[in-house]
Tab-separated table of C-alpha atoms in Angstrom:
chain	number	residue	atom	x	y	z
A	1	MET	CA	46.540	-1.369	-7.252
A	2	LEU	CA	50.019	-2.936	-7.050
A	3	GLU	CA	51.671	0.332	-8.982
A	4	ARG	CA	49.357	2.444	-5.775
A	5	PHE	CA	51.502	-0.049	-3.229
A	6	SER	CA	54.930	0.354	-4.730
A	7	ARG	CA	54.770	4.422	-4.767
A	8	ILE	CA	53.217	4.401	-1.132
A	9	GLY	CA	56.610	1.795	0.137
A	10	GLU	CA	58.668	4.177	-2.550
A	11	ALA	CA	57.637	6.761	-0.882
A	12	ALA	CA	58.377	5.214	2.960
A	13	LEU	CA	61.429	4.430	2.279
A	14	PHE	CA	62.275	7.185	0.516
A	15	LEU	CA	61.049	9.471	4.533
A	16	THR	CA	63.333	6.581	5.789
A	17	GLN	CA	66.616	7.141	3.941
A	18	GLN	CA	66.347	11.261	4.901
A	19	GLY	CA	65.436	10.825	8.004
A	20	TYR	CA	61.479	12.566	7.838
A	21	LEU	CA	59.897	9.670	8.464
A	22	PHE	CA	61.503	9.885	12.229
A	23	TYR	CA	60.160	13.213	12.422
A	24	ILE	CA	56.691	12.250	11.462
A	25	VAL	CA	56.634	9.632	13.586
A	26	GLU	CA	58.189	11.985	16.727
A	27	THR	CA	55.309	14.900	16.348
A	28	LEU	CA	52.646	12.726	15.996
A	29	PHE	CA	53.389	11.802	19.283
A	30	ALA	CA	53.840	15.123	20.405
A	31	PHE	CA	50.072	16.127	18.970
A	32	VAL	CA	48.634	13.026	20.330
A	33	LEU	CA	50.249	14.521	24.019
A	34	LEU	CA	48.960	17.849	23.458
A	35	TYR	CA	45.480	16.421	23.337
A	36	TYR	CA	45.190	14.177	26.179
A	37	VAL	CA	46.783	16.468	28.194
A	38	PHE	CA	44.222	18.981	27.391
A	39	LYS	CA	41.133	16.384	27.220
A	40	VAL	CA	42.612	15.801	30.887
A	41	LEU	CA	42.659	19.935	32.269
A	42	ARG	CA	39.420	20.164	29.952
A	43	ASP	CA	37.909	17.451	31.895
A	44	ASN	CA	38.985	18.637	35.515
A	45	GLY	CA	37.545	22.336	34.708
A	46	ALA	CA	41.297	23.355	34.791
A	47	LYS	CA	41.153	26.204	32.787
A	48	LYS	CA	43.290	28.316	33.541
A	49	PHE	CA	46.012	25.322	33.329
A	50	MET	CA	45.183	24.489	30.095
A	51	GLY	CA	45.693	28.777	28.878
A	52	ILE	CA	48.987	28.669	31.377
A	53	TYR	CA	49.979	24.837	29.421
A	54	ALA	CA	49.369	25.929	25.482
A	55	GLY	CA	51.034	29.197	26.413
A	56	LEU	CA	54.037	27.612	27.051
A	57	ILE	CA	53.724	25.510	24.041
A	58	PHE	CA	53.641	28.483	21.763
A	59	GLY	CA	55.816	30.520	23.233
A	60	ALA	CA	58.168	27.358	22.821
A	61	CYS	CA	57.494	27.066	19.164
A	62	VAL	CA	58.250	31.089	19.388
A	63	LEU	CA	61.445	30.356	20.662
A	64	ALA	CA	62.520	27.717	18.792
A	65	LEU	CA	61.389	29.308	14.948
A	66	PHE	CA	63.352	32.359	15.614
A	67	SER	CA	66.144	30.436	17.070
A	68	GLU	CA	68.968	28.568	16.189
A	69	GLY	CA	70.093	27.299	19.271
A	70	ILE	CA	67.222	25.717	19.516
A	71	ASP	CA	66.173	22.781	17.357
A	72	ILE	CA	63.350	20.375	16.484
A	73	ASP	CA	64.949	17.505	19.230
A	74	LEU	CA	64.307	19.778	21.780
A	75	LEU	CA	60.961	21.143	21.218
A	76	LEU	CA	60.198	18.360	20.960
A	77	ILE	CA	62.075	16.961	25.318
A	78	PHE	CA	60.387	20.843	26.545
A	79	THR	CA	57.149	19.489	25.000
A	80	MET	CA	56.998	15.726	27.063
A	81	LEU	CA	58.199	17.228	30.712
A	82	LEU	CA	56.038	20.078	30.595
A	83	SER	CA	52.667	17.376	29.613
A	84	MET	CA	53.928	15.135	32.571
A	85	PHE	CA	54.320	17.782	34.607
A	86	PHE	CA	50.960	18.470	34.134
A	87	LEU	CA	49.644	15.101	34.005
A	88	LEU	CA	51.787	14.482	37.275
A	89	MET	CA	49.472	17.471	39.022
A	90	TYR	CA	45.974	14.941	37.603
A	91	SER	CA	47.294	11.532	38.676
A	92	LEU	CA	45.191	10.710	41.010
A	93	GLU	CA	42.013	11.783	38.541
A	94	ILE	CA	43.664	9.635	35.798
A	95	LYS	CA	44.221	6.607	38.787
A	96	ARG	CA	40.574	6.909	39.619
A	97	GLY	CA	39.996	6.550	35.592
A	98	LEU	CA	42.266	3.580	34.914
A	99	THR	CA	41.108	1.879	37.802
A	100	LYS	CA	37.164	1.644	36.008
A	101	MET	CA	39.640	-0.899	33.313
A	102	LYS	CA	42.223	-2.583	35.268
A	103	LYS	CA	41.932	-3.453	39.019
A	104	VAL	CA	39.455	-5.845	39.931
A	105	VAL	CA	38.451	-7.246	43.127
A	106	SER	CA	38.596	-11.377	43.534
A	107	LYS	CA	36.305	-13.755	41.395
A	108	SER	CA	34.829	-14.950	44.762
A	109	ASN	CA	33.642	-11.532	46.499
A	110	PHE	CA	31.512	-10.385	42.799
A	111	GLU	CA	30.477	-13.661	41.631
A	112	ALA	CA	26.586	-12.286	39.550
A	113	GLN	CA	23.593	-13.699	41.980
A	114	ASN	CA	19.936	-13.707	41.881
A	115	LYS	CA	19.196	-11.691	44.647
A	116	THR	CA	15.515	-10.729	44.827
A	117	ALA	CA	13.539	-7.211	45.543
A	118	GLN	CA	13.217	-8.410	48.621
A	119	GLN	CA	16.266	-8.804	49.650
A	120	THR	CA	17.804	-5.355	48.656
A	121	GLU	CA	15.120	-3.716	50.495
A	122	GLY	CA	16.336	-5.893	53.180
A	123	CYS	CA	20.200	-4.453	53.047
A	124	ILE	CA	19.066	-1.138	51.968
A	125	SER	CA	16.980	-1.286	55.183
A	126	GLY	CA	19.835	-2.564	57.649
A	127	ILE	CA	22.448	-0.185	56.294
A	128	ILE	CA	20.022	2.826	56.964
A	129	LYS	CA	19.154	1.658	60.045
A	130	ALA	CA	22.575	1.102	61.378
A	131	VAL	CA	23.511	4.023	60.268
A	132	GLN	CA	20.811	6.514	61.918
A	133	ASN	CA	21.719	4.339	65.439
A	134	MET	CA	25.382	5.389	64.747
A	135	SER	CA	24.720	8.763	63.889
A	136	LYS	CA	22.483	9.287	67.608
A	137	LYS	CA	25.592	7.726	69.591
A	138	ASP	CA	28.025	9.541	67.261
A	139	THR	CA	29.620	6.587	66.939
A	140	GLY	CA	32.300	6.809	63.791
A	141	ALA	CA	31.826	4.705	60.783
A	142	LEU	CA	33.191	4.536	57.228
A	143	ILE	CA	31.280	2.567	54.591
A	144	VAL	CA	32.074	1.894	51.333
A	145	LEU	CA	29.841	0.767	48.656
A	146	ALA	CA	32.253	-1.259	46.345
A	147	ASN	CA	31.600	-2.636	42.859
A	148	LYS	CA	33.744	-4.618	40.688
A	149	ASN	CA	36.487	-3.093	39.961
A	150	PHE	CA	37.159	-1.918	42.656
A	151	PRO	CA	41.320	-2.995	44.043
A	152	LYS	CA	41.568	-6.050	45.568
A	153	GLN	CA	44.427	-4.456	47.914
A	154	ILE	CA	42.449	-2.422	49.936
A	155	VAL	CA	39.705	-5.609	51.164
A	156	ASP	CA	43.114	-7.538	51.364
A	157	SER	CA	43.979	-4.810	53.961
A	158	GLY	CA	41.410	-5.736	56.503
A	159	ILE	CA	39.570	-8.614	57.254
A	160	VAL	CA	37.255	-10.878	54.774
A	161	LEU	CA	34.579	-11.768	56.236
A	162	ASP	CA	31.658	-11.996	53.081
A	163	ALA	CA	28.797	-11.912	55.868
A	164	ASP	CA	25.678	-10.916	54.806
A	165	ILE	CA	23.913	-7.483	55.847
A	166	SER	CA	22.358	-6.660	58.533
A	167	SER	CA	21.908	-3.480	60.536
A	168	GLN	CA	23.328	-5.480	64.202
A	169	LEU	CA	26.701	-6.884	62.412
A	170	ILE	CA	27.235	-3.346	61.376
A	171	GLU	CA	26.912	-1.721	64.698
A	172	GLY	CA	29.114	-4.618	65.909
A	173	ILE	CA	31.519	-3.931	63.745
A	174	PHE	CA	31.531	-0.194	64.692
A	175	ILE	CA	31.523	-0.280	68.234
A	176	ASN	CA	33.766	2.214	70.252
A	177	LYS	CA	37.297	0.156	70.937
A	178	ALA	CA	35.814	-3.130	68.929
A	179	PRO	CA	38.931	-4.339	66.675
A	180	LEU	CA	37.887	-3.019	63.851
A	181	HIS	CA	35.914	0.116	64.682
A	182	ASP	CA	39.085	2.537	62.780
A	183	GLY	CA	38.913	1.277	59.595
A	184	ALA	CA	36.638	0.777	56.592
A	185	MET	CA	33.738	-1.414	56.435
A	186	ILE	CA	33.693	-3.319	52.581
A	187	VAL	CA	29.948	-3.769	50.917
A	188	ASP	CA	29.386	-5.374	48.174
A	189	GLY	CA	25.701	-5.546	46.634
A	190	HIS	CA	24.171	-7.694	49.220
A	191	LYS	CA	27.493	-8.864	51.316
A	192	ILE	CA	29.504	-7.364	53.673
A	193	VAL	CA	32.860	-7.965	52.105
A	194	ALA	CA	35.674	-7.274	54.401
A	195	ALA	CA	36.026	-4.577	57.240
A	196	GLY	CA	39.083	-2.658	59.518
A	197	CYS	CA	40.428	-1.837	55.610
A	198	PHE	CA	42.973	0.721	54.760
A	199	LEU	CA	41.883	3.626	53.392
A	200	PRO	CA	44.052	5.783	50.625
A	201	LEU	CA	43.697	9.622	52.254
A	202	THR	CA	43.042	12.805	50.397
A	203	GLN	CA	46.022	14.226	48.906
A	204	ASN	CA	43.371	17.900	48.194
A	205	ASN	CA	44.710	20.184	50.862
A	206	ASP	CA	41.665	22.588	50.538
A	207	ILE	CA	39.365	20.385	52.536
A	208	ALA	CA	37.382	21.482	55.716
A	209	PRO	CA	39.641	21.211	58.722
A	210	GLU	CA	36.872	19.780	60.716
A	211	TYR	CA	37.644	16.411	58.293
A	212	GLY	CA	38.914	14.149	60.392
A	213	SER	CA	40.857	10.896	59.218
A	214	ARG	CA	37.469	8.920	58.491
A	215	HIS	CA	36.164	11.439	56.031
A	216	ARG	CA	40.528	12.516	54.384
A	217	ALA	CA	40.105	8.253	53.505
A	218	ALA	CA	36.516	8.452	52.552
A	219	ILE	CA	37.453	11.573	49.936
A	220	GLY	CA	40.821	9.485	49.096
A	221	VAL	CA	39.166	6.691	48.250
A	222	THR	CA	36.272	8.015	46.028
A	223	GLU	CA	39.119	10.498	44.199
A	224	ALA	CA	41.029	7.376	43.271
A	225	CYS	CA	38.047	4.615	42.758
A	226	ASP	CA	34.648	5.148	41.444
A	227	VAL	CA	32.905	4.016	44.369
A	228	THR	CA	30.441	5.891	47.173
A	229	THR	CA	31.469	5.974	50.499
A	230	ILE	CA	29.021	6.734	54.265
A	231	VAL	CA	30.353	8.476	56.326
A	232	VAL	CA	29.798	9.172	60.791
A	233	SER	CA	31.269	11.733	62.695
A	234	GLU	CA	32.280	10.847	65.736
A	235	GLU	CA	32.919	13.599	66.875
A	236	THR	CA	29.117	15.482	65.941
A	237	GLY	CA	27.317	12.055	64.921
A	238	ILE	CA	26.809	14.048	61.078
A	239	VAL	CA	26.004	11.335	58.277
A	240	SER	CA	28.078	12.312	54.898
A	241	ILE	CA	27.485	11.268	51.793
A	242	VAL	CA	31.238	11.483	49.799
A	243	LYS	CA	31.074	11.057	46.033
A	244	LYS	CA	34.156	11.592	43.220
A	245	GLY	CA	36.088	13.481	46.350
A	246	GLN	CA	32.796	15.959	46.201
A	247	VAL	CA	30.712	15.816	50.721
A	248	GLU	CA	27.326	16.350	50.797
A	249	ARG	CA	26.828	16.536	54.796
A	250	TYR	CA	23.498	16.519	56.590
A	251	ALA	CA	22.227	12.868	54.866
A	252	ASP	CA	18.798	12.021	55.554
A	253	PHE	CA	16.767	9.156	55.589
A	254	MET	CA	15.688	9.987	51.758
A	255	LYS	CA	18.989	10.941	50.760
A	256	LEU	CA	20.746	7.720	52.276
A	257	ARG	CA	17.827	5.676	50.580
A	258	ARG	CA	18.506	7.645	47.244
A	259	VAL	CA	21.713	6.784	47.215
A	260	LEU	CA	21.604	2.998	48.223
A	261	THR	CA	18.770	2.394	45.841
A	262	GLU	CA	20.693	3.913	43.186
A	263	TYR	CA	23.858	1.429	44.228
A	264	TYR	CA	21.776	-1.719	43.562
A	265	PHE	CA	20.138	-0.829	41.128
A	266	ALA	CA	23.477	-0.138	39.796
A	267	GLU	CA	24.873	-3.477	40.493
A	268	ASP	CA	21.563	-5.448	39.875
A	269	SER	CA	22.062	-3.890	35.954
A	270	SER	CA	25.453	-5.173	36.451
A	271	SER	CA	24.788	-8.800	37.601
A	272	GLY	CA	22.237	-8.948	34.747
A	273	ARG	CA	24.423	-8.306	32.108
A	274	SER	CA	27.363	-10.432	33.519
A	275	ASP	CA	24.004	-13.570	33.588
A	276	LYS	CA	23.264	-12.490	30.139
A	277	LYS	CA	27.054	-12.884	28.620
A	278	ASN	CA	27.603	-16.011	30.512
A	279	LYS	CA	24.435	-17.889	29.258
A	280	GLU	CA	25.170	-16.190	25.359
A	281	ARG	CA	28.620	-17.880	25.891
A	282	THR	CA	27.070	-21.221	27.754
A	283	ILE	CA	24.979	-21.704	24.451
């Protein structure tokens, strides 16, 4: 066993002295980078860009092979710059994935609470009632169904409420000319966390021209964060559901109820797992 480790050490020392170890590390880094770029492009359905990316890399390798003026260092630099270009094109999608792990809202807004089925039903009914009433009156509204990974800076951009959910309060927030009606309302579980919040606008130029700033904000926040938004158009009263940048218009009672039920079921399951872990730590 000692002889085997000794041989490995001697081989590593030889490679280091010959300068090969550095090239091996560079090559491994390049392969990891290539894999990650292909994964990002594949996950976002960019098959055309995958072909372009692969063609450029292959062309550069062929050129380096038959050209004396291009060495492996230049090839690696070209690969890294090209990879960074494609990664920047999908920075929003990458950011959305990172927010699931990194960004968390303040602990006080997301403490696990034991809520009864009756309280959950009251929240669902209150939101649906408010949305349908605002739709009938052409009152614009933007509601974010947040989770524990929602960015704290968005919550802090508005007015923190930490209020119980009710249809009267929701309609009061979005009533025309009210101080908070232009911003977004953030719902976390059974609480209205904040209102009048500013959301990131989508950078997608291919969205329908009839979508105003409220819809652009709803799309933008779902592109950057793993959340669902409910939008009421101020011009038409049409209710839309937005998930992962995709807009589903003409949401009726059943659609709203299904989306909210899925949201609260996920929240309750997450709270249950958190409570169980906390109890295990205490024990």
